[in-house]
Amino acid sequence: MNKDDRCMQAVAVLMLVLCVGFSLSCGNGGGPNLPTQPDTTPPSDVSNLAATPGNNQITLTWTDPSDTDLSEILILCNTTGTFTTPTDGIAYVDGTYTGPGGVWCKNISKGTGFYINTGLTNGTFYYYKVYAYDTSMNYSSPGKTANEAPHSSLYFAATLGGENDEVIFVVEETADAGYIYGGYTESSGAGDRDLLLVKTDENGLIEWQKTIGGSLIDDVQSILVLADGYIICGYTQSFGNGEYDVWVLKISLSGYIIWQKIYGGEKTEYGKSIKRTADGGYILVGYTGSFGEGASDIWVIKLNKYGDIEWQKTYGESDVENSYSIIETSDGGYIVSGMKHYLPNNNQQIYLIFKISSLGELEWKKLYGIGGNTSTYSMTKTDDEGFIVAGYTDSLGTNSVDIILVKFDILGNVQWQKAYFGSGEDFAFSVIKTSNNGYFLTGFSNSTEDGSYDIIALRLDGTGNIVWQKAYGGSEDDVSKSYRSIETEKGDFVILGNTNSFNDSGYDAIMLKVPSTGELLGISRKIALTVSEANFQITESSILSNDSNAASSDSNLQFVDSNLLFSYQKRAMQKN
């Protein structure tokens, strides 16, 4: 080996040593052992953020970003809308004042996509800021914002039923913002038809349900809400003195009987409406076949707060008279609206309206109609001390049945009268006064697009003009023959009816809660009734007033729990 070869070999050995040393210093990474740089790249933001109001709650929904190092979602909330940006590298613990700037915060696992913020105050606006953050605690910037005020509740359509028929006639709002419904069931209970009470929360979910009755027919027609319970008015065939007797019960807030009374004679008596009076007692109206002048007379009974009779009177002639409505006037008297059916040919029925004193003495009495058949099942007091009566008639010359609404003054004079009609038959069974000094009318009609009967609701102004009109139903017949719909404290409406479109078997009760606009997604349909002036006439009536001598008797039935189920439910978290 010459000198040059030895030099080249030495250089090669040196280079090998340097290479091995460099490799050892770099470990397995193949490079120098340099300090690791922190990840400061924030993740992408959430998308599709939405806030949906509910009852005392708001539901947030969103879509997570697709970053591979996404860790969780941070939600901030306050009522001012001013937020402090989260600081990277800091983890915020769930709590009321633990978020940046001392706001409420909540961490949500990735992949969840929603959060329900509960315990909120209805009507208060809540502001939200939503951030995504990664495993290095980098927060997305600037975050997504949303704000919303929780609304009164869910709106709903819910049917209640069993194997046979269920009918709900009346509903009242309760002190806890829920509802109590009354009617009858043929699927549950002891007899052919038992009195049915159902208590729900404001979202229509059942809290308790009770039936009471004997082996025959028993029913609810009217409910009063008291501070310590409820007054129930109806009739019974299973117990009492005659064929049917009036039945009044006081029950507790949880559905247990405090007292119950039966009133009647040898024949048929029905209780149709009961109201609280200024003296703390009750006034009841219905009709009787055991007492009075004719085959059936209107029967008014004044009760004390324990259900004992203070006075009772009948009103009628030799024909058939009946009533479903009574109101107390400011002078302590009462106005009764009903119907007079002429015998013996049964081809004419007209309105019968009369005023009585605080002791039941007739003050004035009037008939309203022009022949044919005119029926009424609902009356409500107006702010001017007058009253308004709803019903239907076949006497308008349309060759069909049409809705009629009449506004009276305190003396029974007609102030205005309106007719509502379409291409088919139109019926009204309930009218109430609304908070904006208008009226809300419910019934049913086949003046619909497919010709089937649908439940209908008309919101009217103070002179009976249509603000909006809606039909509710499906492919089969759905009707409302209930005597009572309500406007809730929050401006929504609860409507009752019966359905063949959304039932499992039999004829099911249907309960609708709709916003002030009447729209209920998936249920409401179009209807176009025409409104016109009506021209019915008022004439004097010749009915007589008589004392009756029915005795009250105690009964000792007890409610049993019922197990009816919702056979159909549609609930919509939609804003009013």
XYZ file of C-alpha atoms in Angstrom:
576
model
C 0.000 0.000 0.000
C 1.532 3.314 -1.013
C 1.361 6.566 0.831
C -1.657 7.874 -1.024
C -3.639 4.707 -0.328
C -2.879 4.935 3.360
C -4.126 8.562 3.398
C -7.363 7.620 1.679
C -7.986 4.797 4.147
C -7.457 7.123 7.116
C -9.970 9.608 5.700
C -12.531 6.820 5.180
C -12.149 5.594 8.773
C -12.584 9.156 10.098
C -15.734 9.670 8.058
C -17.184 6.367 9.355
C -16.504 7.386 12.945
C -18.153 10.782 12.417
C -21.176 9.168 10.788
C -21.654 6.636 13.580
C -21.344 9.371 16.202
C -23.893 11.525 14.446
C -26.313 8.629 14.184
C -26.049 7.779 17.864
C -26.681 11.372 18.861
C -29.919 11.469 16.804
C -31.499 8.318 18.219
C -34.168 6.696 16.032
C -35.420 9.960 14.582
C -32.684 10.316 12.050
C -32.047 13.958 13.002
C -30.678 16.158 15.749
C -32.325 15.977 19.238
C -33.972 19.460 19.043
C -36.763 20.841 21.444
C -40.399 19.981 20.327
C -42.461 22.998 19.070
C -46.035 23.405 20.647
C -49.170 23.034 18.460
C -50.755 26.495 18.209
C -53.102 25.883 15.281
C -56.746 26.243 16.452
C -59.345 23.748 15.239
C -62.067 24.731 12.840
C -65.287 26.060 14.310
C -68.551 24.201 14.818
C -71.146 24.632 12.069
C -74.962 24.577 11.793
C -75.384 25.935 15.311
C -79.070 26.324 16.220
C -80.996 27.156 19.406
C -84.543 25.773 19.773
C -86.810 26.997 22.592
C -88.803 24.722 24.856
C -90.508 25.039 28.210
C -87.914 26.505 30.623
C -85.182 25.128 28.371
C -83.238 25.687 25.157
C -81.810 22.923 22.985
C -78.527 23.680 21.204
C -77.536 21.609 18.163
C -74.420 21.834 16.001
C -72.039 19.923 13.738
C -68.503 19.203 15.035
C -65.463 20.250 12.953
C -63.565 17.438 11.229
C -60.152 18.167 12.805
C -58.403 14.910 13.744
C -57.124 16.330 17.046
C -60.537 17.670 18.151
C -61.021 17.146 21.900
C -64.326 18.653 23.117
C -66.843 21.488 22.679
C -67.063 24.390 25.140
C -70.438 26.149 25.594
C -70.634 29.551 27.283
C -73.925 31.182 28.316
C -75.156 34.429 29.861
C -78.061 36.867 29.590
C -76.038 39.895 28.418
C -74.496 38.699 25.169
C -71.008 39.940 26.129
C -68.320 37.241 26.311
C -64.589 36.957 27.149
C -62.589 34.858 24.686
C -61.260 31.592 26.175
C -57.498 31.537 26.782
C -55.573 28.829 24.925
C -54.007 26.259 27.214
C -56.602 26.724 29.993
C -59.220 24.072 30.728
C -62.504 25.508 32.020
C -64.417 23.412 34.540
C -68.205 23.010 34.208
C -70.027 25.424 36.464
C -72.146 28.535 36.862
C -69.276 31.059 37.119
C -66.300 29.030 35.921
C -66.127 30.090 32.277
C -63.969 32.916 30.880
C -65.142 36.196 32.364
C -67.088 34.315 35.043
C -69.911 33.016 32.837
C -71.716 29.676 32.899
C -69.874 27.019 30.911
C -70.243 23.385 29.919
C -67.851 20.950 28.201
C -69.460 18.507 25.765
C -67.752 15.410 24.368
C -67.030 15.434 20.657
C -69.544 13.533 18.561
C -72.489 14.530 20.787
C -73.831 17.375 18.640
C -76.449 18.715 21.069
C -77.054 20.007 24.581
C -80.307 20.816 26.428
C -79.906 23.744 28.802
C -82.677 23.319 31.400
C -83.967 25.303 34.370
C -84.274 28.542 32.399
C -86.868 31.305 32.794
C -89.498 31.494 30.081
C -89.390 34.800 28.190
C -85.758 35.617 29.147
C -83.192 35.770 26.352
C -80.096 33.580 26.755
C -76.929 34.105 24.713
C -74.526 31.322 23.809
C -70.959 31.186 22.520
C -69.745 27.789 21.316
C -66.077 26.875 20.758
C -64.304 23.752 19.586
C -60.938 22.954 21.209
C -58.235 20.413 20.406
C -55.988 18.168 22.472
C -53.515 21.055 22.875
C -56.257 23.264 24.358
C -56.381 25.548 21.343
C -59.833 27.175 21.015
C -61.487 27.873 17.720
C -61.813 31.529 16.961
C -64.046 33.487 17.087
C -66.585 30.776 18.005
C -70.216 30.530 16.962
C -72.987 32.529 18.638
C -76.713 31.922 19.169
C -79.449 33.466 21.302
C -83.004 32.459 22.133
C -85.759 32.873 24.729
C -87.471 29.691 25.919
C -91.112 29.626 24.907
C -94.104 28.472 26.931
C -93.984 24.838 25.926
C -94.100 22.268 23.242
C -97.128 22.331 20.991
C -98.764 19.003 20.472
C -101.474 16.826 19.053
C -102.069 13.786 21.238
C -104.827 11.192 21.166
C -105.981 9.255 24.187
C -107.768 5.954 23.946
C -108.157 2.245 24.514
C -109.975 -0.531 22.713
C -113.315 1.325 22.586
C -114.471 4.962 22.465
C -113.116 7.860 24.522
C -114.590 11.380 24.420
C -113.269 14.554 26.092
C -115.793 17.406 26.441
C -114.024 19.990 28.606
C -110.556 21.283 29.491
C -109.319 23.838 32.010
C -105.857 25.241 32.699
C -104.540 24.441 36.167
C -102.473 26.549 38.557
C -99.276 24.686 37.624
C -99.773 25.614 33.921
C -100.963 22.087 33.135
C -104.445 20.968 32.125
C -107.325 18.890 33.436
C -109.599 17.163 30.934
C -113.018 15.622 31.511
C -115.207 13.249 29.540
C -115.907 9.544 29.446
C -114.260 6.240 28.609
C -115.699 2.996 27.296
C -112.330 1.217 27.478
C -111.541 1.573 31.179
C -113.524 1.555 34.404
C -116.406 -0.362 35.908
C -119.292 0.007 33.463
C -120.516 0.687 29.957
C -119.245 4.266 30.131
C -117.361 5.773 33.070
C -116.562 9.342 34.008
C -112.950 10.101 32.979
C -110.559 12.727 34.347
C -107.038 13.226 32.991
C -104.440 15.610 34.468
C -101.459 16.508 32.282
C -98.531 18.887 32.451
C -98.384 21.812 30.020
C -96.705 19.628 27.397
C -99.637 17.218 27.425
C -97.871 14.435 29.336
C -100.154 12.506 31.711
C -99.598 13.052 35.448
C -102.639 11.055 36.562
C -105.897 9.716 35.152
C -108.965 8.489 37.024
C -112.295 6.856 36.232
C -115.387 6.605 38.392
C -118.729 5.013 37.741
C -121.024 2.050 38.055
C -122.287 -0.579 35.674
C -124.087 1.840 33.309
C -123.368 5.316 31.855
C -121.577 8.094 33.789
C -120.072 11.245 32.287
C -118.335 14.618 32.881
C -119.747 17.776 31.264
C -118.103 20.661 33.157
C -115.052 21.328 35.370
C -114.136 24.191 37.700
C -110.571 24.761 38.918
C -110.292 25.778 42.588
C -107.285 26.599 44.744
C -107.674 23.313 46.630
C -109.038 21.031 43.906
C -111.710 20.738 41.248
C -115.505 20.740 40.979
C -116.809 18.157 38.512
C -120.334 18.316 37.072
C -121.967 15.621 34.977
C -124.565 12.899 35.209
C -124.943 9.278 36.230
C -127.188 6.425 35.162
C -125.558 3.995 37.578
C -126.714 5.663 40.793
C -129.428 7.974 42.108
C -133.181 8.280 42.009
C -134.150 8.021 38.347
C -133.036 7.140 34.848
C -130.204 9.724 34.866
C -129.312 12.091 37.712
C -127.112 15.179 37.988
C -123.790 14.355 39.638
C -121.457 16.918 41.278
C -118.137 16.041 42.937
C -115.379 17.974 44.625
C -111.980 16.336 44.270
C -108.495 17.164 45.504
C -105.647 18.388 43.310
C -104.368 14.805 43.108
C -107.738 13.340 42.131
C -109.235 12.077 45.407
C -112.893 12.677 46.252
C -113.672 15.244 48.987
C -117.477 15.138 48.576
C -120.019 14.073 45.977
C -123.745 14.711 45.536
C -126.533 13.393 43.306
C -129.624 15.471 42.371
C -132.683 14.176 40.560
C -136.225 12.821 40.411
C -137.885 9.775 38.925
C -137.000 10.519 35.293
C -133.959 11.972 33.512
C -131.822 14.894 34.666
C -128.551 16.082 33.123
C -125.986 18.512 34.553
C -124.325 20.448 31.723
C -122.445 23.418 33.177
C -121.371 24.624 36.619
C -119.870 28.017 37.534
C -118.431 29.528 40.701
C -120.576 32.308 42.139
C -119.517 35.496 43.902
C -120.672 34.158 47.284
C -118.321 31.142 47.042
C -121.019 28.690 46.034
C -121.975 27.302 42.639
C -124.666 27.729 39.993
C -125.545 24.682 37.907
C -127.601 24.414 34.725
C -128.924 21.423 32.824
C -132.352 20.017 32.128
C -134.937 17.818 33.805
C -137.684 15.425 32.830
C -138.922 14.934 36.391
C -139.963 18.521 37.158
C -141.461 21.455 35.253
C -144.018 22.104 32.528
C -143.059 19.817 29.649
C -141.209 16.756 28.492
C -137.921 18.489 29.359
C -137.370 21.842 31.091
C -134.224 23.825 31.759
C -133.138 23.247 35.365
C -131.060 25.730 37.418
C -129.775 24.759 40.886
C -127.977 27.105 43.294
C -125.549 25.258 45.602
C -123.494 26.318 48.586
C -119.789 25.508 48.709
C -120.518 22.029 50.084
C -122.951 21.101 47.323
C -126.123 21.593 49.371
C -129.124 23.019 47.510
C -130.015 26.664 48.292
C -132.731 26.955 45.632
C -133.791 25.200 42.416
C -136.109 26.200 39.575
C -137.287 24.950 36.193
C -137.940 27.054 33.078
C -140.041 25.851 30.190
C -143.362 25.191 28.548
C -145.071 22.083 27.187
C -142.314 21.544 24.594
C -138.672 20.527 25.106
C -136.220 23.057 26.565
C -132.607 22.395 27.468
C -129.476 24.368 28.267
C -125.718 23.918 28.263
C -124.544 27.386 29.427
C -124.977 29.827 32.301
C -123.064 32.950 33.368
C -123.300 35.188 36.442
C -123.971 38.897 35.885
C -122.558 41.826 37.837
C -125.870 42.330 39.700
C -125.737 38.790 41.107
C -128.217 37.387 38.613
C -127.665 34.892 35.805
C -128.115 34.580 32.055
C -129.037 31.197 30.622
C -128.725 30.219 26.979
C -130.397 27.134 25.614
C -132.744 25.706 23.018
C -136.476 25.365 22.609
C -137.610 22.377 20.559
C -141.201 22.569 19.377
C -143.386 19.475 19.700
C -145.011 17.354 18.387
C -143.503 17.431 14.889
C -139.901 18.141 16.012
C -139.199 20.261 12.956
C -138.144 23.518 14.625
C -135.589 24.424 17.259
C -134.463 27.944 18.154
C -132.356 29.723 20.767
C -133.913 30.423 24.155
C -132.172 33.171 26.156
C -133.330 34.464 29.526
C -132.158 36.464 32.548
C -132.946 35.506 36.141
C -132.327 37.212 39.458
C -129.998 36.011 42.188
C -132.922 33.926 43.486
C -133.914 32.535 40.104
C -136.855 34.817 39.270
C -137.354 35.558 35.562
C -136.427 39.126 34.545
C -136.623 38.781 30.756
C -136.902 35.896 28.258
C -136.378 35.854 24.509
C -136.353 33.537 21.507
C -133.885 33.870 18.660
C -134.344 32.267 15.233
C -136.465 32.113 12.079
C -137.523 28.494 11.850
C -135.612 25.370 10.980
C -133.156 24.031 13.529
C -130.752 26.282 15.420
C -128.611 24.833 18.220
C -126.260 26.318 20.796
C -123.897 24.680 23.273
C -121.678 27.588 24.341
C -121.956 31.129 25.699
C -119.354 33.441 27.195
C -119.497 36.752 29.009
C -118.066 39.854 27.322
C -116.292 42.869 28.813
C -119.266 45.197 28.242
C -121.555 43.096 30.507
C -123.102 41.507 27.443
C -122.587 37.979 26.191
C -121.925 36.054 23.011
C -123.557 32.788 21.922
C -122.203 30.298 19.378
C -124.028 27.550 17.545
C -125.187 26.365 14.154
C -128.302 26.505 12.008
C -129.882 25.136 8.832
C -132.041 28.260 8.442
C -129.799 30.569 6.400
C -130.931 29.367 2.975
C -127.624 27.724 1.983
C -129.192 24.244 1.934
C -126.659 23.180 4.516
C -125.659 23.694 8.165
C -123.783 26.894 8.983
C -122.094 28.395 12.023
C -123.805 31.334 13.661
C -122.388 33.725 16.289
C -124.561 36.319 18.038
C -123.487 39.185 20.307
C -126.130 40.324 22.818
C -126.246 43.212 25.265
C -127.166 42.725 28.934
C -130.879 43.059 28.089
C -130.801 40.357 25.421
C -130.856 42.700 22.426
C -128.822 41.638 19.382
C -125.818 43.916 18.803
C -124.428 41.979 15.860
C -124.731 38.525 14.339
C -122.460 36.692 11.927
C -122.743 33.515 9.868
C -119.752 31.401 8.747
C -120.210 28.891 5.963
C -118.390 26.918 3.295
C -119.173 24.311 0.676
C -120.280 21.691 3.204
C -121.639 21.458 6.743
C -120.111 23.695 9.420
C -120.720 23.357 13.181
C -119.613 25.411 16.224
C -119.673 23.981 19.750
C -117.459 26.348 21.750
C -116.730 30.075 21.911
C -114.398 31.881 24.328
C -113.239 35.463 24.688
C -109.539 36.011 23.922
C -106.991 38.237 25.634
C -106.975 40.688 22.700
C -110.740 41.326 23.021
C -111.606 38.965 20.212
C -113.149 35.498 20.190
C -112.052 31.940 19.529
C -114.543 29.553 17.957
C -114.155 25.777 17.596
C -116.225 23.030 16.007
C -115.960 20.868 12.913
C -116.630 21.071 9.181
C -116.495 19.123 5.932
C -115.963 22.301 3.904
C -112.427 20.976 3.457
C -110.222 20.093 0.521
C -110.988 16.357 0.639
C -114.551 16.616 1.956
C -113.880 14.734 5.206
C -114.832 16.261 8.541
C -112.022 18.134 10.279
C -111.800 19.941 13.590
C -111.866 23.687 12.912
C -110.815 26.804 14.813
C -111.587 30.410 13.918
C -109.834 33.328 15.573
C -112.083 36.377 15.342
C -111.755 40.069 16.105
C -114.091 41.936 18.437
C -116.878 42.190 15.849
C -116.699 38.631 14.546
C -114.472 39.119 11.506
C -112.067 36.262 10.755
C -108.421 36.845 11.735
C -107.407 33.297 10.792
C -109.081 29.928 10.337
C -107.545 26.470 10.515
C -108.664 22.878 10.085
C -107.010 19.993 11.926
C -107.318 16.401 10.851
C -106.261 13.491 8.696
C -107.723 11.274 6.020
C -110.765 10.177 8.075
C -113.387 12.123 10.015
C -112.182 14.212 12.960
C -114.712 16.304 14.892
C -114.940 18.637 17.870
C -118.153 18.536 19.891
C -116.482 19.784 23.042
C -118.132 22.568 25.008
C -114.872 24.162 26.056
C -111.611 25.247 24.473
C -109.187 27.535 26.301
C -106.639 30.270 25.742
C -103.697 29.663 28.062
C -102.020 32.277 30.220
C -99.253 32.416 27.614
C -101.555 33.015 24.640
C -101.706 29.508 23.161
C -104.923 27.581 22.542
C -106.008 24.108 23.626
C -108.641 22.457 21.402
C -110.467 19.183 22.022
C -112.034 16.695 19.658
C -112.354 13.110 18.552
C -110.489 11.373 15.788
C -110.806 8.482 13.397
C -107.614 9.510 11.579
C -105.073 9.054 14.383
C -106.630 6.305 16.502
C -105.604 2.719 17.166
C -109.132 1.411 17.688
C -112.470 2.908 18.572
C -113.072 6.633 18.621
C -110.168 8.357 20.413
C -110.077 11.726 22.143
C -107.630 14.192 20.600
C -106.061 17.148 22.395
C -104.393 19.923 20.385
C -102.214 22.684 21.761
C -101.541 25.304 19.093
C -99.780 28.681 19.121
C -101.612 31.988 18.760
C -101.227 31.696 14.971
C -103.074 28.362 14.922
C -100.352 26.590 12.954
C -99.407 23.094 14.095
C -96.830 21.406 11.888
C -98.133 18.289 10.164
C -101.683 18.617 11.528
C -103.191 21.971 10.518
C -104.805 22.306 7.099
C -106.393 25.059 5.047
C -110.066 25.925 5.193
C -111.835 28.939 3.705
C -115.160 29.734 5.347
C -117.017 32.877 4.302
C -118.392 35.309 6.871
C -121.586 37.287 6.304
C -124.222 39.136 8.285
C -127.103 37.039 9.642
C -130.654 38.314 9.999
C -132.333 36.233 12.667
C -135.019 37.941 14.732
C -135.661 38.233 18.477
C -139.155 37.551 19.847
C -140.517 37.383 23.369
C -140.715 33.961 25.028
C -143.574 32.664 27.172
C -141.656 30.141 29.286
C -142.701 29.728 32.895
C -140.607 29.456 36.032
C -141.440 26.818 38.631
C -139.909 25.652 41.867
C -138.657 22.071 41.808
C -138.199 19.828 44.804
C -135.368 17.466 43.980
C -133.435 16.271 46.992
C -129.690 15.895 47.088
C -128.206 12.626 48.241
C -124.678 11.697 49.155
C -122.883 8.988 47.197
C -119.759 7.132 48.220
C -118.063 6.050 45.009
C -114.304 6.248 44.729
C -112.079 6.927 41.759
C -109.886 4.168 40.396
C -106.710 4.675 38.422
C -107.084 4.358 34.675
C -104.520 3.086 32.175
C -105.445 4.748 28.899
C -102.517 5.411 26.586
C -101.541 7.972 24.007
C -102.150 6.128 20.750
C -100.723 8.963 18.652
C -98.463 11.847 19.538
C -97.001 14.618 17.451
C -95.001 17.196 19.341
C -93.351 20.200 17.745
C -90.836 22.572 19.343
C -91.925 25.475 17.154
C -91.915 29.132 18.049
C -95.167 31.051 18.390
